[in-house]
Coordinates of C-alpha atoms and ligand atoms in Angstrom, one line a residue:
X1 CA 106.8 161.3 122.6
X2 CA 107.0 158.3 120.3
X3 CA 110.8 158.1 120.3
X4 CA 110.8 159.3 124.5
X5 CA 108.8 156.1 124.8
X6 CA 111.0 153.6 122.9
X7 CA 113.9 154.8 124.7
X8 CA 112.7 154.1 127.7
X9 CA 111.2 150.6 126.7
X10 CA 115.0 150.1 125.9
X11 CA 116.7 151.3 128.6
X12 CA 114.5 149.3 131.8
X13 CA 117.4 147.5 132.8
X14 CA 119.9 150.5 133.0
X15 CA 117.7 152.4 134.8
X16 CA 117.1 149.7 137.1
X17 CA 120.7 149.0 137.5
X18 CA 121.9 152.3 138.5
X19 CA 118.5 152.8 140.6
X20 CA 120.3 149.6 142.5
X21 CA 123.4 151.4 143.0
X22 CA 122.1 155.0 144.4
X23 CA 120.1 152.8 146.7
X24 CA 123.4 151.3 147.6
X25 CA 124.6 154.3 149.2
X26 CA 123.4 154.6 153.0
X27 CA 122.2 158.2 152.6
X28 CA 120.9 158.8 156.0
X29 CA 120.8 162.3 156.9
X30 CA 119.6 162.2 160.8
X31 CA 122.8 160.3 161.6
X32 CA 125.8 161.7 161.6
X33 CA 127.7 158.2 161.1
X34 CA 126.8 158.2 158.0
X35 CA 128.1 162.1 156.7
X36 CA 130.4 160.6 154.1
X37 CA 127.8 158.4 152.3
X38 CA 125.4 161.5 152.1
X39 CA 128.1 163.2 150.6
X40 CA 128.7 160.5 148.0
X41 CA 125.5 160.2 147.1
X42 CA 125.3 164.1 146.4
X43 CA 128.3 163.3 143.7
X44 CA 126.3 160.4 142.2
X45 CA 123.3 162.4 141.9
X46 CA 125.7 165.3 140.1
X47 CA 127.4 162.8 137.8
X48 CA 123.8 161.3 137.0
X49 CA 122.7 164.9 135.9
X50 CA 126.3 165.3 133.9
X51 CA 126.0 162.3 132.3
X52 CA 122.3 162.5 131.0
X53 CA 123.7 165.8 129.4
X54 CA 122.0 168.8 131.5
X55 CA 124.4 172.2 131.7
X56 CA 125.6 174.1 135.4
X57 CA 125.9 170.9 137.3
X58 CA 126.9 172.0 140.8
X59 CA 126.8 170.3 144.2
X60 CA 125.9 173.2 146.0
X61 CA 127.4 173.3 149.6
X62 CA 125.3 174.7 152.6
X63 CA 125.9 174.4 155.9
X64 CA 124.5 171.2 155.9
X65 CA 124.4 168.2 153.1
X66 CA 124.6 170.1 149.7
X67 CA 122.1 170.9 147.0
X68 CA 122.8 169.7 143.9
X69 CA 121.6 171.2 140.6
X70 CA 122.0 171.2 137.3
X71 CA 120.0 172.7 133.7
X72 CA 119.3 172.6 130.9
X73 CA 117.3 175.7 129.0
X74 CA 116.7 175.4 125.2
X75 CA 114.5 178.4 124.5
X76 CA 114.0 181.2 126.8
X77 CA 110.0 181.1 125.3
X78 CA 109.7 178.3 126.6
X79 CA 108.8 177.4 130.4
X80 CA 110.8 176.2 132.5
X81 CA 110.1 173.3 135.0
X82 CA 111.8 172.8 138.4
X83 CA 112.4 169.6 140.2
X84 CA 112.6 169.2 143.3
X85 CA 113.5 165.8 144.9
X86 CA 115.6 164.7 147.9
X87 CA 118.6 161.8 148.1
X88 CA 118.9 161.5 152.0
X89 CA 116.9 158.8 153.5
X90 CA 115.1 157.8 156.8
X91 CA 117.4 156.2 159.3
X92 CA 117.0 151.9 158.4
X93 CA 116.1 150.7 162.2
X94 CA 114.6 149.0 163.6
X95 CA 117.3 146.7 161.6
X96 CA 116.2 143.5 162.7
X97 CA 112.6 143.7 161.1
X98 CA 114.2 144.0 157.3
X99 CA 114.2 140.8 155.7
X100 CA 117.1 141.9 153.1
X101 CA 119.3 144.8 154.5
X102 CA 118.4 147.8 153.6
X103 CA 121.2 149.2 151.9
X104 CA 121.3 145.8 149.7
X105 CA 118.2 146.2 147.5
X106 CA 116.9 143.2 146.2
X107 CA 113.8 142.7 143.9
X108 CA 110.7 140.7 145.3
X109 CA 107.2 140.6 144.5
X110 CA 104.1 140.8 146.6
X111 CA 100.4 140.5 146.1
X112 CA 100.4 144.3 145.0
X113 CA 103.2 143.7 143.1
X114 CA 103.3 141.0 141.4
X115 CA 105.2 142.7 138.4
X116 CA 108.4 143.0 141.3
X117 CA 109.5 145.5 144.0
X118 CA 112.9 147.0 145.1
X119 CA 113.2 147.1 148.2
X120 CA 115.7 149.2 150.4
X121 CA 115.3 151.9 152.3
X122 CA 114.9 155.1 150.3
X123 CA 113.6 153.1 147.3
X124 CA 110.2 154.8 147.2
X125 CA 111.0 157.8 149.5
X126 CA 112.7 159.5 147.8
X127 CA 115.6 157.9 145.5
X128 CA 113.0 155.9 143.1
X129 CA 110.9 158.7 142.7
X130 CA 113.4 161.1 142.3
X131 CA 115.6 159.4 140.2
X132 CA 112.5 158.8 137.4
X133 CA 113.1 162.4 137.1
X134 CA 116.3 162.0 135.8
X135 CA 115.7 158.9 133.7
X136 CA 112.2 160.7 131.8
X137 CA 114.5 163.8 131.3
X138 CA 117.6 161.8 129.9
X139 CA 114.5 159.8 127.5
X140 CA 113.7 163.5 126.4
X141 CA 117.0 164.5 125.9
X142 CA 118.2 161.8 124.0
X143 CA 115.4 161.4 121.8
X144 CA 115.2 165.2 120.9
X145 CA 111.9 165.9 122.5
X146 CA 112.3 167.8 125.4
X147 CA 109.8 170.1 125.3
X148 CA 110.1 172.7 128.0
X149 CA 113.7 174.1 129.8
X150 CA 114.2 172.0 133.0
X151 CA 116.0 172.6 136.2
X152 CA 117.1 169.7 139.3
X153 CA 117.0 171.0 142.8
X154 CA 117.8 167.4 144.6
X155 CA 118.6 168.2 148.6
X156 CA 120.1 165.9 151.2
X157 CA 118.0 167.1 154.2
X158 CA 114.6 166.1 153.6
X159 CA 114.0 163.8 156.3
X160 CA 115.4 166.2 158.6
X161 CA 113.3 169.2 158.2
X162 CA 115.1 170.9 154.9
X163 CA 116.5 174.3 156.5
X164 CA 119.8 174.9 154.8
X165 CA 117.6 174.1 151.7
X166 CA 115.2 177.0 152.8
X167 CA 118.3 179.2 153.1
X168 CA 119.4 178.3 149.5
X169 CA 116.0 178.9 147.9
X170 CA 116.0 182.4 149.2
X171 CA 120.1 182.9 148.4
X172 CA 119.2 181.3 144.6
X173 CA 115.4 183.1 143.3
X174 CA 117.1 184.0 140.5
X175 CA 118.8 180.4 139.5
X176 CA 115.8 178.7 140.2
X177 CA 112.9 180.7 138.2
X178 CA 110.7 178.6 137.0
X179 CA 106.9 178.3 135.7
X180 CA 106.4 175.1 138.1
X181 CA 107.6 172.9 140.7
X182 CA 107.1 168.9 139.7
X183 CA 108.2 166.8 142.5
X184 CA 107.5 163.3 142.8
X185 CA 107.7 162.2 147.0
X186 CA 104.1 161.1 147.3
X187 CA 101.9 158.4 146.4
X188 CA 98.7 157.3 144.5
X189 CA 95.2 155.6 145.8
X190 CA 96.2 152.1 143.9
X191 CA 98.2 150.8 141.1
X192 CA 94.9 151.0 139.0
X193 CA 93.2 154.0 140.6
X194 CA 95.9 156.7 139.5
X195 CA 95.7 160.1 141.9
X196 CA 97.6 163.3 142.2
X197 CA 98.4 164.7 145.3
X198 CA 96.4 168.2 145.7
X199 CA 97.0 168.9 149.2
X200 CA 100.1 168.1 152.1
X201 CA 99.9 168.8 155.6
X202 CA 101.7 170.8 157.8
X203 CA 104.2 169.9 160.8
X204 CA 104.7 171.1 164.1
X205 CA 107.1 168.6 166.4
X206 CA 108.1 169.1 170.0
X207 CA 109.6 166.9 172.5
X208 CA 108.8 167.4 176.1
X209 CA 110.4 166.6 179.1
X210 CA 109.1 166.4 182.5
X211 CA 111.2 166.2 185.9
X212 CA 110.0 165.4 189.0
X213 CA 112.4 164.9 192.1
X214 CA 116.5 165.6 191.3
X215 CA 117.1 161.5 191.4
X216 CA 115.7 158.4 190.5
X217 CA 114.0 156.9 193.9
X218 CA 113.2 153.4 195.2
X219 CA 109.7 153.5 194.8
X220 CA 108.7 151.3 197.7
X221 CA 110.5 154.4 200.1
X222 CA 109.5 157.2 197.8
X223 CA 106.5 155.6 196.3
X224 CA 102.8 158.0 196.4
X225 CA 104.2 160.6 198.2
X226 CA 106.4 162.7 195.0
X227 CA 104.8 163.3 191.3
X228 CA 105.7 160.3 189.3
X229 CA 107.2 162.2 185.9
X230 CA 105.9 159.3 183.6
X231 CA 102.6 159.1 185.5
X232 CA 102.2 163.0 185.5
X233 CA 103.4 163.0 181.5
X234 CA 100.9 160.1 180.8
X235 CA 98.7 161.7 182.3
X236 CA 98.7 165.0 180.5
X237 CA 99.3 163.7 177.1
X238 CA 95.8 161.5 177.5
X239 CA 93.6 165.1 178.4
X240 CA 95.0 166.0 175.2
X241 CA 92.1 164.4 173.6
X242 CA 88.5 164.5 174.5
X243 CA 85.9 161.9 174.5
X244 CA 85.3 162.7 170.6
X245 CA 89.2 162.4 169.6
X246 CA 89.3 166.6 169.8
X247 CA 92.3 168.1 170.7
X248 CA 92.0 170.0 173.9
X249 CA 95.0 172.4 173.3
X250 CA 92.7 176.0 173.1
X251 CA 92.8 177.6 170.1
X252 CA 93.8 174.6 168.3
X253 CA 91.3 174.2 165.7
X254 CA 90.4 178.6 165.2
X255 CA 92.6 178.5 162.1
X256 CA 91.7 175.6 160.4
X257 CA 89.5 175.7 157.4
X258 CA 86.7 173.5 157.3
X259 CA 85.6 171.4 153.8
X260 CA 82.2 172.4 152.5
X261 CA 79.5 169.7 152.0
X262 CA 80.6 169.8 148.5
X263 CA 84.1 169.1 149.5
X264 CA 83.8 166.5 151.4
X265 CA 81.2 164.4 148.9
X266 CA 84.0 165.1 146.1
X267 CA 86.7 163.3 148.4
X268 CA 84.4 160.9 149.4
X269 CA 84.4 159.5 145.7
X270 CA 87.6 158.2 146.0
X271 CA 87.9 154.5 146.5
X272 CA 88.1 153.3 149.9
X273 CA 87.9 150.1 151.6
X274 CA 87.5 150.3 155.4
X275 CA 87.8 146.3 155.5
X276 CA 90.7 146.1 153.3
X277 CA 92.7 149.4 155.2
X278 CA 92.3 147.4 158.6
X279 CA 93.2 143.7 157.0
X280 CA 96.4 145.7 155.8
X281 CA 97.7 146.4 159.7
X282 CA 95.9 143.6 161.6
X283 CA 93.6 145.9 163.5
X284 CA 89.7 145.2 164.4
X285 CA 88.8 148.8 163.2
X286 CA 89.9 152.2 163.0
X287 CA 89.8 155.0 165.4
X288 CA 89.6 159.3 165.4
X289 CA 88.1 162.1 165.6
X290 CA 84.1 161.7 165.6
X291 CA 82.5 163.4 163.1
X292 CA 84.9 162.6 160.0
X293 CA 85.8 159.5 157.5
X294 CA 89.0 157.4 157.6
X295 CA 89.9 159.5 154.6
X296 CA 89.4 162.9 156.1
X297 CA 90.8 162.2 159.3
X298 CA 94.1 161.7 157.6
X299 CA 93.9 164.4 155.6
X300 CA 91.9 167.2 156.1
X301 CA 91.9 167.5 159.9
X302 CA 94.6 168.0 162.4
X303 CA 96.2 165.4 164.7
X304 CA 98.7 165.0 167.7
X305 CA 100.4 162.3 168.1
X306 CA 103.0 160.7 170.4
X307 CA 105.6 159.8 168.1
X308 CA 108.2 158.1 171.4
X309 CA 108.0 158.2 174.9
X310 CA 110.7 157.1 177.7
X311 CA 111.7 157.3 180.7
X312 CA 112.8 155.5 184.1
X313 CA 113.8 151.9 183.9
X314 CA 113.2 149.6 180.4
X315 CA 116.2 147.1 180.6
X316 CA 115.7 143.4 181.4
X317 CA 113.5 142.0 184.7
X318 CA 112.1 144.6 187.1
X319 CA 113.9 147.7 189.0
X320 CA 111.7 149.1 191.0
X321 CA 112.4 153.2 190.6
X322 CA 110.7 156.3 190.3
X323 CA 112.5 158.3 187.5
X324 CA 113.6 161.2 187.6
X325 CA 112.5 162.6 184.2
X326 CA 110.1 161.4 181.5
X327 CA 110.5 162.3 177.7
X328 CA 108.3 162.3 174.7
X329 CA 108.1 163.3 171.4
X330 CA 105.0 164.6 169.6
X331 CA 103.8 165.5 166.3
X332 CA 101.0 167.5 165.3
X333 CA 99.7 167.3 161.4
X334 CA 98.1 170.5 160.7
X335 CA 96.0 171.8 157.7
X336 CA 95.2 175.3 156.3
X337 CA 95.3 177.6 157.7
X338 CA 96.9 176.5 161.0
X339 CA 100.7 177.9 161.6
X340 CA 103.2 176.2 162.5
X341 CA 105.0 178.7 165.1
X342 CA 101.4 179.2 166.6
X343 CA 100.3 175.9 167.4
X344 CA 103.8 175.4 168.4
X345 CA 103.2 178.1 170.8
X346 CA 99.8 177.1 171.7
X347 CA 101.0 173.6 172.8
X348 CA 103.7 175.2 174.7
X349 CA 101.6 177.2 176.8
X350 CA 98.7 174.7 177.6
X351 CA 101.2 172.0 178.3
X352 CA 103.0 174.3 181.0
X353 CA 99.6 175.7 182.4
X354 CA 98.2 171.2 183.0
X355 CA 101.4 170.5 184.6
X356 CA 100.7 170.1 188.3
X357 CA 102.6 171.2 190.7
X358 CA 105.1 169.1 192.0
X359 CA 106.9 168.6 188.1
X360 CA 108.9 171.2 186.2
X361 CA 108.1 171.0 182.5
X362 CA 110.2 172.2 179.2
X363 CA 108.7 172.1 175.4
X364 CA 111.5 172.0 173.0
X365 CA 110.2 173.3 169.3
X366 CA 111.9 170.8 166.7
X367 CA 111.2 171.3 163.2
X368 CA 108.0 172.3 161.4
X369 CA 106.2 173.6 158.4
X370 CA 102.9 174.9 157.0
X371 CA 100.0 173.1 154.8
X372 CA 100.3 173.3 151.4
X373 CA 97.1 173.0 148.6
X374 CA 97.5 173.0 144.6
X375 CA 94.1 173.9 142.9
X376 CA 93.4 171.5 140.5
X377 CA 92.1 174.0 137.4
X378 CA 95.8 175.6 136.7
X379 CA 97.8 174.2 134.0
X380 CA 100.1 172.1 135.5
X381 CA 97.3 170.1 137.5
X382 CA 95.7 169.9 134.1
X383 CA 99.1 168.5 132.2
X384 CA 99.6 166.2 135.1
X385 CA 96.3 165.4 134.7
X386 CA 96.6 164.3 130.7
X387 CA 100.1 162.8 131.2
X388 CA 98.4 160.4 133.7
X389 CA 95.6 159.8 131.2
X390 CA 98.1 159.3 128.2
X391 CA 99.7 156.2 130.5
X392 CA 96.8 154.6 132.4
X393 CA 94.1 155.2 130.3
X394 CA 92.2 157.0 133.0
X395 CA 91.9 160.1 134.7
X396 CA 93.7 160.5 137.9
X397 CA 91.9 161.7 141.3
X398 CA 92.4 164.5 142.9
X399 CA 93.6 163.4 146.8
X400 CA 94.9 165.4 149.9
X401 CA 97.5 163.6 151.3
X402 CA 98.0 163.4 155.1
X403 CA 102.2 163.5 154.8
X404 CA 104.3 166.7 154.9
X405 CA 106.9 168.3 152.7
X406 CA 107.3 171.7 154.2
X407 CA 109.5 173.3 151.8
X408 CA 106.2 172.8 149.2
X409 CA 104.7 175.9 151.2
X410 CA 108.5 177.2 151.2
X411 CA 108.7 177.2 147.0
X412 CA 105.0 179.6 147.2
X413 CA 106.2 182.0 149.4
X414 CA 109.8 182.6 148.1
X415 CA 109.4 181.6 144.3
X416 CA 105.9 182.0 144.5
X417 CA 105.4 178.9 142.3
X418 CA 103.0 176.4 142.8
X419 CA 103.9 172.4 143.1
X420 CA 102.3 169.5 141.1
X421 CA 102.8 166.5 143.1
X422 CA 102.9 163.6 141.0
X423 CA 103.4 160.9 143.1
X424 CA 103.8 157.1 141.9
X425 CA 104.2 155.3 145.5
X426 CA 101.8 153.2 147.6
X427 CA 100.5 153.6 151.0
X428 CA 101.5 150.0 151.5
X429 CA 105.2 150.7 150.0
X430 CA 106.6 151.0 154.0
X431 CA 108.2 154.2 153.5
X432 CA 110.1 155.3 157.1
X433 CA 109.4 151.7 158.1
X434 CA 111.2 148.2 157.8
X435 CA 111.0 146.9 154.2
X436 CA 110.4 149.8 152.5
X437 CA 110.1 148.8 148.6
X438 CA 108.7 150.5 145.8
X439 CA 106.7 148.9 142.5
X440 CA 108.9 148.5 139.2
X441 CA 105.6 149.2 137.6
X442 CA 105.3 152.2 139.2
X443 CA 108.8 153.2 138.7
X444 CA 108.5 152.2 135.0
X445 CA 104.8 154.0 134.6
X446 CA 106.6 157.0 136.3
X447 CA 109.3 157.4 134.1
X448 CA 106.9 157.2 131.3
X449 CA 103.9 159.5 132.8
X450 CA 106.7 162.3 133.3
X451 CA 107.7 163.3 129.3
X452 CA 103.6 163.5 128.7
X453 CA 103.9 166.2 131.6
X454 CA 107.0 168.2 129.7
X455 CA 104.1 167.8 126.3
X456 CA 100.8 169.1 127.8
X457 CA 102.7 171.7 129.9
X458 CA 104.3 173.1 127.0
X459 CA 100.9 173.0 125.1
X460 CA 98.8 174.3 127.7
X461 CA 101.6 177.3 128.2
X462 CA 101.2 178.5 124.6
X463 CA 97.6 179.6 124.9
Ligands
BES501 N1 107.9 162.0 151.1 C1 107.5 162.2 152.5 C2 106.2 162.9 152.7 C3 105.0 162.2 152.1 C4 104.9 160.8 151.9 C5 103.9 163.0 151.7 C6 103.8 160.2 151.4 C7 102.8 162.4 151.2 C8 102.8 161.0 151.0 C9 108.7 163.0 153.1 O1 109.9 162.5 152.8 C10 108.5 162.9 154.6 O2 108.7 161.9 155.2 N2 108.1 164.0 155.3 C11 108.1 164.1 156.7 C12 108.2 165.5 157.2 C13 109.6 166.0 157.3 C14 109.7 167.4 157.8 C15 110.6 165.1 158.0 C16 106.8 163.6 157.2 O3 105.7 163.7 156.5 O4 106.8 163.0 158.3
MN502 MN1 110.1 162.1 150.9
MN503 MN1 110.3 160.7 154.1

């Protein structure tokens, strides 16, 4: 990888420069404002793959934002690895709260990164991760040491829950064998404490809406004699949690697999500073369900959470009104075993049975996805595994990760491949939120873990 390695020491400012100019591109798939600039950054992302030299570039149309994909296979014998990344990005807002706009990326550094940071929205989720991808296999390429066949699957509706990718998976099995998925859309404990993601959780979103009377009333005429929709909704959405943090939904928790002892010491190895976490977002302390550490309530156990909630009158000074209607939205984080479609059902029912009478309430399912685990004794954990130890000089932790990419679960079940997540982002990178940046160390280290990955994984394949 001697010659991989040079290249890419020689190429830092290219690859920086044209990260700058995907980030340019305001790919934000949620709004439909922005359709042309998703679909120009699909043809920057198929001219990237053209240019670095792989075969059967194609920006795949779905009914949605395309796929693109492209190849290149040098020996059937050898295997073949499949990456998956995505080129849409979170919407930017709120706008004000950027302090460079988000579609102008601009390098600053911070106490974490003193080395520099790119910041713009998508820079760490997903177009600097994804696009070291691209840079480690055009290294390879160009220094003749590519050392297994290689595939790009890079979508443009990640952030929006993936189904026209779905669709293409199971229209394109044959296109896409492979002997493993590498994606890099996660993160790592620290810049010193290298970790591979062996675990995602799984999705289910609903919003709800509840109406009370047909009109908004003056609540001095109308006032405690009609159901309130907010106070009803506020109301309900607090009895979904117990005195211990416990979901009350039933049947919530009679899928999910609990840790062993054994388990739970192992993950409790990982560094963790319960000081440092709450300096990080101002707060006195944190807060969950008893019974479980920081760690492992943002991991290994289920949540629900509001994710918005409005309703009646927000707008300057007072109006004094009982709405008509209250919304919210909520998300619930679930881990194996739990399904997606039943928890989705199981909220729908309990939420309609607490209603009291007096409101008429409707569940609308959004999006979802299931859990996803990677064992950590196959082969690709174990070549992700020495690639991180060729480049940091340690060996890299093992860590469920409390975020969701349901199409990770997807890949098993249609491909029946497994994903090695190797993520190079931070916790504190501000992905989905204002200022969103991502470490030029850990875009540099990426590009360089990724060829030692190609190395062991071809090794490891042979015997
Ligand atoms: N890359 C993230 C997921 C992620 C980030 C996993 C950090 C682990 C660590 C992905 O783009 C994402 O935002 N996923 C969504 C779900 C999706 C269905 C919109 C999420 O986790 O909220
Ligand atoms: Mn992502
Ligand atoms: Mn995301």
């Amino acid at each position: 990888m001697e010659a991989t390695q040079q290249y890419i020491a020689g190429s830092k400012e290219k690859f920086l420069n044209e990260l700058m100019d995907f980030l340019k591109i305001p790919s934000i798939s949620a709004d439909p404002a922005y359709s042309d600039a998703v679909h120009q950054t699909a043809e920057f992302v198929a001219n990237q793959l053209k240019n670095i030299g792989l075969d059967a570039v194609e920006i795949c149309q779905t009914a949605g934002y395309p796929v693109v994909y492209g190849e290149k296979m040098i020996d059937e014998n050898l295997p073949t690895v499949l990456v998956y990344g995505h080129y849409d990005v979170q919407p930017a807002d709120p706008i004000d709260l950027w302090t460079n706009p988000p579609f102008e990326p601009v390098i600053k550094t911070t106490p974490i990164h003193p080395q520099g940071a790119i910041f713009a929205r998508g820079a760490c989720d997903d177009k600097g991760q994804a696009f070291m991808h691209v840079k480690a296999v055009e290294a390879m390429l160009a220094s003749g040491e590519l050392t297994c066949n290689v595939k790009f699957m890079i979508e443009g509706e990640e952030e929006v829950g993936s189904e026209n990718l779905a669709i293409f998976v199971n229209e394109n099995v044959d296109r896409l064998k492979a002997d493993i998925i590498l994606v890099s859309d996660t993160g790592m404990l620290a810049n010193d404490v290298p970790s591979i993601t062996t675990g995602l959780r799984g999705l289910s979103y609903v919003e709800v809406e509840v109406t009370g009377p047909n009109r908004d009333l003056h609540s001095g005429l109308y006032g405690g004699c009609v159901a309130n929709p907010i106070n009803i909704l506020t109301t309900m959405i607090a009895s979904m949690h117990d005195e211990n943090r416990k979901i009350t939904i039933p049947g919530f928790y009679d899928k999910v697999i609990e840790l062993s002892a054994e388990e739970r010491a192992e993950m409790a190895k990982a560094p963790f500073s319960h000081e440092k976490y709450c300096e990080a977002l101002d707060i006195e302390t944190t807060f969950g369900e008893t019974g479980y550490s920081t760690m492992e309530r943002g991991s290994i156990r289920p949540t629900l959470d509001v994710n918005g909630i409005w309703g009646g009158y927000t707008g300057e000074g007072a109006k004094t009104v009982i709405p008509s209607k209250a919304y919210a939205k909520i998300s619930m984080r679930l881990v194996p075993d739990q399904n997606p479609d039943e928890i989705t059902n199981l909220f729908q029912t309990h939420f309609e049975k607490i209603a009291p009478q007096g409101v008429k309430v409707k569940v609308k399912p959004h999006h979802g996805g299931e859990a996803a685990v990677t064992p950590i004794d196959s082969i690709g954990y174990k070549a992700a595994a020495l690639a991180y130890e060729s480049t940091f000089g340690k060996k890299p932790i093992p860590v469920r990760s409390g975020g969701s990419i349901p199409i990770v679960a997807m890949f098993e079940k249609v491909l029946g491949l497994k994903t090695i997540l190797m993520g190079f982002g931070l916790d504190s990178d501000a992905i989905h939120s204002p200022n969103e940046h991502y470490g030029l160390f850990n875009f540099y280290r990426g590009i360089e873990t990724i060829p030692y990955f190609y190395k062991h994984f071809a090794e490891l394949s042979k015997e």
